[in-house]
Short mmCIF file of C-alpha atoms in Angstrom, two decimals:
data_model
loop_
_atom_site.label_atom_id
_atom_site.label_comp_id
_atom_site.label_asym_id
_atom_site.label_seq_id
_atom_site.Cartn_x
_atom_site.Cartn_y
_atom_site.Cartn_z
CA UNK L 1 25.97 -40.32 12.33
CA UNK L 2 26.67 -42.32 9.11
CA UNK L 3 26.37 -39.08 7.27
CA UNK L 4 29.37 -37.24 8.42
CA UNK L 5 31.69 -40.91 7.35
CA UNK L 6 32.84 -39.01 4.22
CA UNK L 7 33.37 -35.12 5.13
CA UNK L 8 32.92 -33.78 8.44
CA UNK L 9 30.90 -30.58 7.83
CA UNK L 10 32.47 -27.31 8.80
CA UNK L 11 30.96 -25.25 11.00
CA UNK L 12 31.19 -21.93 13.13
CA UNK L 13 28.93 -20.68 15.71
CA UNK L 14 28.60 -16.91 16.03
CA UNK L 15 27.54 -15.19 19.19
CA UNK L 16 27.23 -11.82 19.29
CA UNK L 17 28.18 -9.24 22.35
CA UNK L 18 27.33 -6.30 23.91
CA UNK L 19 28.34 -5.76 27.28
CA UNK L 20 26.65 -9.68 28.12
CA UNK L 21 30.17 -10.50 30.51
CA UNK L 22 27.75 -11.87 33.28
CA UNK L 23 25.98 -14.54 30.81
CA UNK L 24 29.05 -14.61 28.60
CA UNK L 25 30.65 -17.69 30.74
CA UNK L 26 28.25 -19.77 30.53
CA UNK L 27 27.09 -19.59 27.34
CA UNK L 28 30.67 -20.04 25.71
CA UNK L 29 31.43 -22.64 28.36
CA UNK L 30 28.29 -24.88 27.09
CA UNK L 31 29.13 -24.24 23.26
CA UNK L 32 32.80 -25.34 24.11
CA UNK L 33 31.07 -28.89 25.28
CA UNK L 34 29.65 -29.22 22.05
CA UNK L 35 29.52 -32.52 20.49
CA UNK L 36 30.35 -31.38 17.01
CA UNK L 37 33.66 -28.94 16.64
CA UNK L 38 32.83 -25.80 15.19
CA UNK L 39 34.63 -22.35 15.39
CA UNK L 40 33.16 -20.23 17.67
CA UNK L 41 33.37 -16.89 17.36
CA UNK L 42 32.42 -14.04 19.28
CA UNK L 43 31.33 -10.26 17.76
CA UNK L 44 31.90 -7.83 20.48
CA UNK L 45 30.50 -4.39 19.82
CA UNK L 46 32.57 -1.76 21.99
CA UNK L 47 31.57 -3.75 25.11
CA UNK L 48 32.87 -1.63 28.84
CA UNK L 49 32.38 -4.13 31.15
CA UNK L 50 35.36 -6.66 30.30
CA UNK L 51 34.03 -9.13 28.16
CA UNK L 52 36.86 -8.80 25.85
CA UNK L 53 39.33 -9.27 28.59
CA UNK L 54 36.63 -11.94 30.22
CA UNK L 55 37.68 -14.21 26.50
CA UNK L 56 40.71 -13.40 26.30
CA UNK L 57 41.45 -14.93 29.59
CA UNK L 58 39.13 -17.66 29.88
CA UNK L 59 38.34 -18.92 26.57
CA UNK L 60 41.03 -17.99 24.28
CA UNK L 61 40.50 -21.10 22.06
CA UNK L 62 37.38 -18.41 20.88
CA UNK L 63 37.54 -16.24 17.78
CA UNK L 64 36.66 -12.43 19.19
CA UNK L 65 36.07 -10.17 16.11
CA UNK L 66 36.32 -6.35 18.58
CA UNK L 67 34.46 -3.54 17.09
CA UNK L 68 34.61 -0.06 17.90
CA UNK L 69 30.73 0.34 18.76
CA UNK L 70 27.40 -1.35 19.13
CA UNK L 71 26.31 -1.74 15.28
CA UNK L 72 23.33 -3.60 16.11
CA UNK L 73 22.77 -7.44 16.22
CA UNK L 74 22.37 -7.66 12.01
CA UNK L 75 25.46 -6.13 11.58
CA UNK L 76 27.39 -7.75 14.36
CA UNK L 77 26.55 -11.44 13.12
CA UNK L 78 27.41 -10.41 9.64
CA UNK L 79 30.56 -9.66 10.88
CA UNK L 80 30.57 -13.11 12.30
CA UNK L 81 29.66 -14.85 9.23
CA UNK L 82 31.50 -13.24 6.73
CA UNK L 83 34.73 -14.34 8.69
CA UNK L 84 33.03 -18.08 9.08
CA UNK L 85 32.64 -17.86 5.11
CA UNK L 86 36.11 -16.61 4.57
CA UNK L 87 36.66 -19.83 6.39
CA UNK L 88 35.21 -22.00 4.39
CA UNK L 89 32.28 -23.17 6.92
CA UNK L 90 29.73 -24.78 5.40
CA UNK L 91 27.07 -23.94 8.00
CA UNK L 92 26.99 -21.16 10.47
CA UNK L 93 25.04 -20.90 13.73
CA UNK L 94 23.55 -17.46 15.68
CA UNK L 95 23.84 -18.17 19.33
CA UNK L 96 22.51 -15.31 22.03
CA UNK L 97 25.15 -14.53 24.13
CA UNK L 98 22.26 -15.21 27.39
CA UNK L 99 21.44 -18.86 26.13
CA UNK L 100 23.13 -21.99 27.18
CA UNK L 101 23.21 -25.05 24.56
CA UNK L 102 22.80 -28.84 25.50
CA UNK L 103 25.49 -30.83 24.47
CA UNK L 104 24.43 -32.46 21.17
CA UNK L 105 22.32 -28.78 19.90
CA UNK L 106 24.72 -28.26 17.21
CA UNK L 107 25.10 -31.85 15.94
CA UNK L 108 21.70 -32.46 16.04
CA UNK L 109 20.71 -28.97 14.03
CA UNK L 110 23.86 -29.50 11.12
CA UNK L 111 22.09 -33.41 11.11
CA UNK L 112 18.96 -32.54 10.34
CA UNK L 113 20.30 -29.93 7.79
CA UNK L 114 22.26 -32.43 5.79
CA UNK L 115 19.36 -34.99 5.71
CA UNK L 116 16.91 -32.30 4.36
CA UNK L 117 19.19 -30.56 1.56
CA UNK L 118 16.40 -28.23 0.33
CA UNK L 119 16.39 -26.57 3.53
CA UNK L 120 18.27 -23.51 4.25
CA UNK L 121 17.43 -22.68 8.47
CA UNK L 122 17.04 -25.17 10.91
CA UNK L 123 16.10 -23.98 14.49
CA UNK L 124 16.16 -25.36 17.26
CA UNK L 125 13.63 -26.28 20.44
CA UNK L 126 14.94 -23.41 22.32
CA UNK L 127 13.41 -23.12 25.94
CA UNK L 128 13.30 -20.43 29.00
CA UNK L 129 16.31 -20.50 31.36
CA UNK L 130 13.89 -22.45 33.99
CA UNK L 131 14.11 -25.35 31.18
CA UNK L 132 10.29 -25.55 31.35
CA UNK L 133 8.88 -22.81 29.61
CA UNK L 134 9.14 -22.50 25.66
CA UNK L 135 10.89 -19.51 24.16
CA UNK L 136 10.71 -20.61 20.70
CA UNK L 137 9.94 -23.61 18.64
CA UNK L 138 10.09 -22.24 15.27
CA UNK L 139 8.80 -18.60 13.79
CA UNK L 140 5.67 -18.11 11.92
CA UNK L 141 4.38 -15.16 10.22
CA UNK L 142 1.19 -13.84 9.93
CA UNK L 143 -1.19 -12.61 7.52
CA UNK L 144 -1.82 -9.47 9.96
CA UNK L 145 1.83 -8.65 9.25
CA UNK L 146 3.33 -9.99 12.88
CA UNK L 147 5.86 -12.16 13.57
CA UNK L 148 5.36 -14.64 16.43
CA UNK L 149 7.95 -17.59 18.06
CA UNK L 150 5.96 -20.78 18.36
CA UNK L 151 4.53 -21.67 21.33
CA UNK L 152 5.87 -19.00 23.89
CA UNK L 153 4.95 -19.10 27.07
CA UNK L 154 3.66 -22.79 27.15
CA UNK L 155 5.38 -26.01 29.42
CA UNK L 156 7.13 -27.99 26.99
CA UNK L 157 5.72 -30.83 26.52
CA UNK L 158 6.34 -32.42 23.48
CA UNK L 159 3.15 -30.91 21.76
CA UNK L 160 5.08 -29.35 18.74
CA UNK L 161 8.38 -32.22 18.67
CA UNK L 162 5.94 -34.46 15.84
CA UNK L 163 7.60 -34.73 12.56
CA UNK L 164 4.34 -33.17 10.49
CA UNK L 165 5.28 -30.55 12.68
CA UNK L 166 8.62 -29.88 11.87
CA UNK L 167 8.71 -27.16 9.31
CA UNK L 168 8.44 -23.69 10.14
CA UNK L 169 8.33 -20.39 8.61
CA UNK L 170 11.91 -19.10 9.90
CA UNK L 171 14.24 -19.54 13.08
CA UNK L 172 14.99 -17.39 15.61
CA UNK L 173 18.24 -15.71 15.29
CA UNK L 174 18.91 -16.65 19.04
CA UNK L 175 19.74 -20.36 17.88
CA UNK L 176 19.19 -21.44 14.59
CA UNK L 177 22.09 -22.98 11.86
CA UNK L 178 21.62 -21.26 8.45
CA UNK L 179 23.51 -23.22 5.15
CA UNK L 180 26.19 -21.04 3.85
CA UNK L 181 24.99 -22.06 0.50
CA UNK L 182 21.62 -20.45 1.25
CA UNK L 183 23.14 -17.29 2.79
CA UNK L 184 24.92 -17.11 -0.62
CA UNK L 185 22.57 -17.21 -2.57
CA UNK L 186 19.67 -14.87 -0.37
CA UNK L 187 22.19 -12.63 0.95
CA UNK L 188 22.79 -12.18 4.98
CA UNK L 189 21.15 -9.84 7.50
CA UNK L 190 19.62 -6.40 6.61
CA UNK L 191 21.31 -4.17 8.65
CA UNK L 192 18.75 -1.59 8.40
CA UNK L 193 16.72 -3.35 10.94
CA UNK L 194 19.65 -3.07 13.57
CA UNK L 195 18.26 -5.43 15.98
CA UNK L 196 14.37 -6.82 15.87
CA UNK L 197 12.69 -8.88 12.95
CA UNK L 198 15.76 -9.35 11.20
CA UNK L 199 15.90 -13.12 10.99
CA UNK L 200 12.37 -12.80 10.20
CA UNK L 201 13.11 -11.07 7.01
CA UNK L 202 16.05 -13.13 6.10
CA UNK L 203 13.63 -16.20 6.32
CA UNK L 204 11.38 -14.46 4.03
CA UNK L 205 13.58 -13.69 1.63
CA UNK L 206 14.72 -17.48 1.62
CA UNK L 207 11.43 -18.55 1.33
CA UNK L 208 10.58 -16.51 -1.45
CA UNK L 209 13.62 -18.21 -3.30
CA UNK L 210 12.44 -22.00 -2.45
CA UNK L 211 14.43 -22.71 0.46
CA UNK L 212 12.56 -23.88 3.51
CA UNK L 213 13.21 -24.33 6.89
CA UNK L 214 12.69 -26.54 9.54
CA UNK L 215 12.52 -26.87 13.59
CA UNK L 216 14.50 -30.07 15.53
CA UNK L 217 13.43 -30.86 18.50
CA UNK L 218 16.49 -32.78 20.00
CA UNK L 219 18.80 -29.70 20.20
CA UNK L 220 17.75 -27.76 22.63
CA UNK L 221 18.92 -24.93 24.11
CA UNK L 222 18.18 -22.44 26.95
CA UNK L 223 17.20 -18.54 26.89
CA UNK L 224 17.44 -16.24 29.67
CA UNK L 225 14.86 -14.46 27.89
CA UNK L 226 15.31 -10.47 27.40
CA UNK L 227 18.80 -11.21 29.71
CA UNK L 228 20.81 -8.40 27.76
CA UNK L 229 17.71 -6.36 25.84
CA UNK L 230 15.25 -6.31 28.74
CA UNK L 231 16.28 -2.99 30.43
CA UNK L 232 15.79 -1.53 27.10
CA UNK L 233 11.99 -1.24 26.49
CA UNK L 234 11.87 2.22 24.85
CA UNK L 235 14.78 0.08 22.28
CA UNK L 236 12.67 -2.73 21.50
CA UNK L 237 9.50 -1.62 21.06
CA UNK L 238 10.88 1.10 18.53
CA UNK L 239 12.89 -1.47 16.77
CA UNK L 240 9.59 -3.84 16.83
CA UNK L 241 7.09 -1.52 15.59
CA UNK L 242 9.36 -0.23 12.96
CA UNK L 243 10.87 -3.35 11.46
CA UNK L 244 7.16 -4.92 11.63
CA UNK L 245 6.51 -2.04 8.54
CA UNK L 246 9.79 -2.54 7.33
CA UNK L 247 9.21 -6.77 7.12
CA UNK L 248 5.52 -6.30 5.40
CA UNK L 249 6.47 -3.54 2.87
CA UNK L 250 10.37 -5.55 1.61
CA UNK L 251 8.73 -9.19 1.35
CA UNK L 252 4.91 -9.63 0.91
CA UNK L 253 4.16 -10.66 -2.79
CA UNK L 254 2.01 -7.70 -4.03
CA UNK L 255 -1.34 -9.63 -4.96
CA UNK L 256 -1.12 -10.65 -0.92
CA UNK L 257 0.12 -7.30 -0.10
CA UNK L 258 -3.20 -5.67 -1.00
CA UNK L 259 -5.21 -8.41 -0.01
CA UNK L 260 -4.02 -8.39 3.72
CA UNK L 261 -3.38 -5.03 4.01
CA UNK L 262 -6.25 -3.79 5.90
CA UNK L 263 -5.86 -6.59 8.27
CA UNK L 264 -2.39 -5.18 8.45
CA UNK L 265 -2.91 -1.42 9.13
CA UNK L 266 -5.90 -2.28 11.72
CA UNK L 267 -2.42 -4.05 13.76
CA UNK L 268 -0.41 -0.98 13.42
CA UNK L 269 -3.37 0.67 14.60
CA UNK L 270 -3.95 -1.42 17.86
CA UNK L 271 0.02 -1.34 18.22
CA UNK L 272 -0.05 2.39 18.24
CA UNK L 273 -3.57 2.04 20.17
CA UNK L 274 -2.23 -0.10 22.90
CA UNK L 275 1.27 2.08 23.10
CA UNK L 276 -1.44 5.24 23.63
CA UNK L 277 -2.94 3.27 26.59
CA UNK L 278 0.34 2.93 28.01
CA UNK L 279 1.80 6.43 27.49
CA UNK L 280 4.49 4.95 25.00
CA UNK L 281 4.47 7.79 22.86
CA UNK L 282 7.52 8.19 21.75
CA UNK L 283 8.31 4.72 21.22
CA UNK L 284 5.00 4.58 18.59
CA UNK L 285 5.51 8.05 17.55
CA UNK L 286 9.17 7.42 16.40
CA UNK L 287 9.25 3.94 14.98
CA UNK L 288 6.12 5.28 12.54
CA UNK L 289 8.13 8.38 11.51
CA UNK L 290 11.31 6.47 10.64
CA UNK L 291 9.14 3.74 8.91
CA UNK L 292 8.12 6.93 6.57
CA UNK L 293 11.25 8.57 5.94
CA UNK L 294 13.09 5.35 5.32
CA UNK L 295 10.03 4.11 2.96
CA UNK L 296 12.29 4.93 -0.32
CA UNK L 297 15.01 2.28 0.77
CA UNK L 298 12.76 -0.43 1.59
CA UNK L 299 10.62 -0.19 -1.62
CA UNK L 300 13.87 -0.07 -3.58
CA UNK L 301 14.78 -3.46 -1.72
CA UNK L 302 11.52 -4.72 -2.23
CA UNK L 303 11.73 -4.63 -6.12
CA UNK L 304 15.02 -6.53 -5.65
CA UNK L 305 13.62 -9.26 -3.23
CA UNK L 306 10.35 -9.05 -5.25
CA UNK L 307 12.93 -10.10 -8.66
CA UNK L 308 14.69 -12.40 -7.22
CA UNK L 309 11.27 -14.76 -6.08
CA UNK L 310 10.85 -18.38 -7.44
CA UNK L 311 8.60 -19.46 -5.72
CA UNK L 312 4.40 -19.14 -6.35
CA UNK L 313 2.78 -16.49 -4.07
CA UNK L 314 0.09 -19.09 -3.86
CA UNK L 315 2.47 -20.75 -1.82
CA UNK L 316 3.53 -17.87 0.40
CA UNK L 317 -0.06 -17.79 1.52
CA UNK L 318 -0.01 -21.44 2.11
CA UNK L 319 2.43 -20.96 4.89
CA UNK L 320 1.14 -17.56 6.39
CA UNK L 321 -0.93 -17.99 9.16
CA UNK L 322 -4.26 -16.57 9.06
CA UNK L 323 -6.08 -16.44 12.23
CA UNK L 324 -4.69 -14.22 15.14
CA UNK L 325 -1.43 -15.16 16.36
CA UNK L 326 -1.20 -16.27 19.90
CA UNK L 327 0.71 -13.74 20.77
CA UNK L 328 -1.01 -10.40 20.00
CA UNK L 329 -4.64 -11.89 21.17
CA UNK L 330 -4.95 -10.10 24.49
CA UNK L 331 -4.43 -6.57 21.77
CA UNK L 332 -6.62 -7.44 19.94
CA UNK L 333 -9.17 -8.43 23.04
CA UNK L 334 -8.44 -4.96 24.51
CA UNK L 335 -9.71 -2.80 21.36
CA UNK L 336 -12.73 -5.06 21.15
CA UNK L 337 -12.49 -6.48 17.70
CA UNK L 338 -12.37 -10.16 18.43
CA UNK L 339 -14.57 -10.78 14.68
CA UNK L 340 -11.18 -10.44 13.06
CA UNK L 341 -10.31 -13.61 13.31
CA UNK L 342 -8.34 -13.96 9.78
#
């Protein structure tokens, strides 16, 4: 890589932990084989089934930052990268503690980061455990308000690895390398969201101040998908609906604000709809009363966010997407409105 002849770039990788001893051996194992060095470092929030001991004893080349209690995964990797910063690392990657990296996923993300300086996130091709299945190609956001991973669900193929395909909205905080510069300059993870949407809203916010980000196909990486939040369905589908609100209201430029938001309450309304259907009350019920109560604090960040924009909101709505995304299609087929179609 001709670029690194002059400086090797510093960088740290930054898994996070709760309780994850079963996947943490693997994982750490595969991001010790990495072809570029980088720090790793591991955020452990009050974990009781021995994962501290599990590093300690079988990795302790790795960096474990202990904390008294689960904070919540935008905390936790704040932790993370705040020490990789202290550090002087000039690029820090997020790396789920149930994913397993290929061998050249870091080089090959911190590569195509120094060749394309204006961007801030690059994310990786990041597949299902059975190495078949996509998990994520790159994040998009819609003009209904949702978040959606690229091409979830589908074999991998190839269909999304061509270059006029290559930039994205945002990367998935599972595996994605974010510039410190950029992180300086946009700030790090909300940690109101706790856990759900918060990369989302980080890429946002970096969008809105001209950085851009971008999706390489040659590192790869592999998700046991839901390994260590599955079990927790009530958890996530709280977290979802409520940080859905939470992303819309902090980052949408007002003139597309108004314009898209009766496209956006009609999703809230299937959401809560669809929850209804399948007796998820107090998921729905909760995640729309905190979205309320916290309403002050998120309209106080949005004038901040709103300030610190350089970019046109023309542009914005150039890369929203418009029509449904793939992923909330069979909602939207259930509650019979099919018309709305962008």
């Amino acid at each position: 890589m001709e670029h690194y002849a002059c400086r090797v770039p510093r960088a740290a990788v930054v898994v996070p932990n709760w309780n994850g001893a079963h996947f943490l051996g693997e994982c750490l194992s595969s991001l010790r084989r990495q072809a570029h060095p980088a720090e790793v470092i591991v955020v452990d929030g009050g974990s009781t089934d021995g994962s501290a001991a599990l590093l300690r004893k079988r990795f302790p080349s790795v960096t474990l930052l202990a904390l008294a209690e689960n904070p919540g995964f935008a905390a936790a990797v704040n932790r993370g990268i705040e020490h990789a910063m202290r550090n002087r690392a000039d690029y820090v990657a997020l790396f789920n503690n149930d994913a397993v990296a290929g061998e050249e996923w870091l080089a090959r993300l911190i590569a195509a980061a120094e060749a394309h300086p204006q961007v801030g996130i690059v994310t990786s091709k990041l597949l299902r455990y059975d190495r078949v299945h996509i998990d994520s190609t790159g994040d998009f956001y819609s003009s209904w308000g949702w978040a959606y991973p690229r091409g979830r669900d589908e074999l991998d193929q190839g269909q999304y690895d061509a270059p006029e395909l290559r930039e994205v909205f945002c990367g998935s905080g599972g595996a994605s390398l974010f510039r410190v510069e950029m992180l300086q300059q946009v700030g790090l993870f909300d940690e109101d969201y706790f856990a759900y949407l918060e990369d989302q809203d980080l890429g946002f916010r970096a969008q809105l101040m001209g950085w851009r980000a971008r999706y390489e196909p040659g590192a790869v990486a592999y998700h046991h998908m839901m390994g260590t939040s599955g079990p927790l369905s009530h958890f996530g589908r709280y977290h979802a609906i409520r940080n859905c609100i939470y992303l819309y209201v902090k980052n949408v430029p007002r003139p597309l604000c108004w314009k898209y938001l009766p496209k956006f309450l009609l999703g809230l309304f299937l959401m809560g709809l669809n929850d209804v259907r399948r007796r998820r009350f107090r998921s729905i019920a909760g995640a729309y009363f905190e979205a309320l109560r916290r309403m002050p604090t998120m309209l106080a960040k949005r004038r901040r966010v709103q300030r610190a924009r350089t970019v046109p909101v023309q542009y914005i709505d150039s890369i929203l997407i418009h029509p449904l995304p793939p992923t909330q299609k069979n909602l939207i087929r259930l509650a019979g409105v099919l018309r709305w179609r962008g």
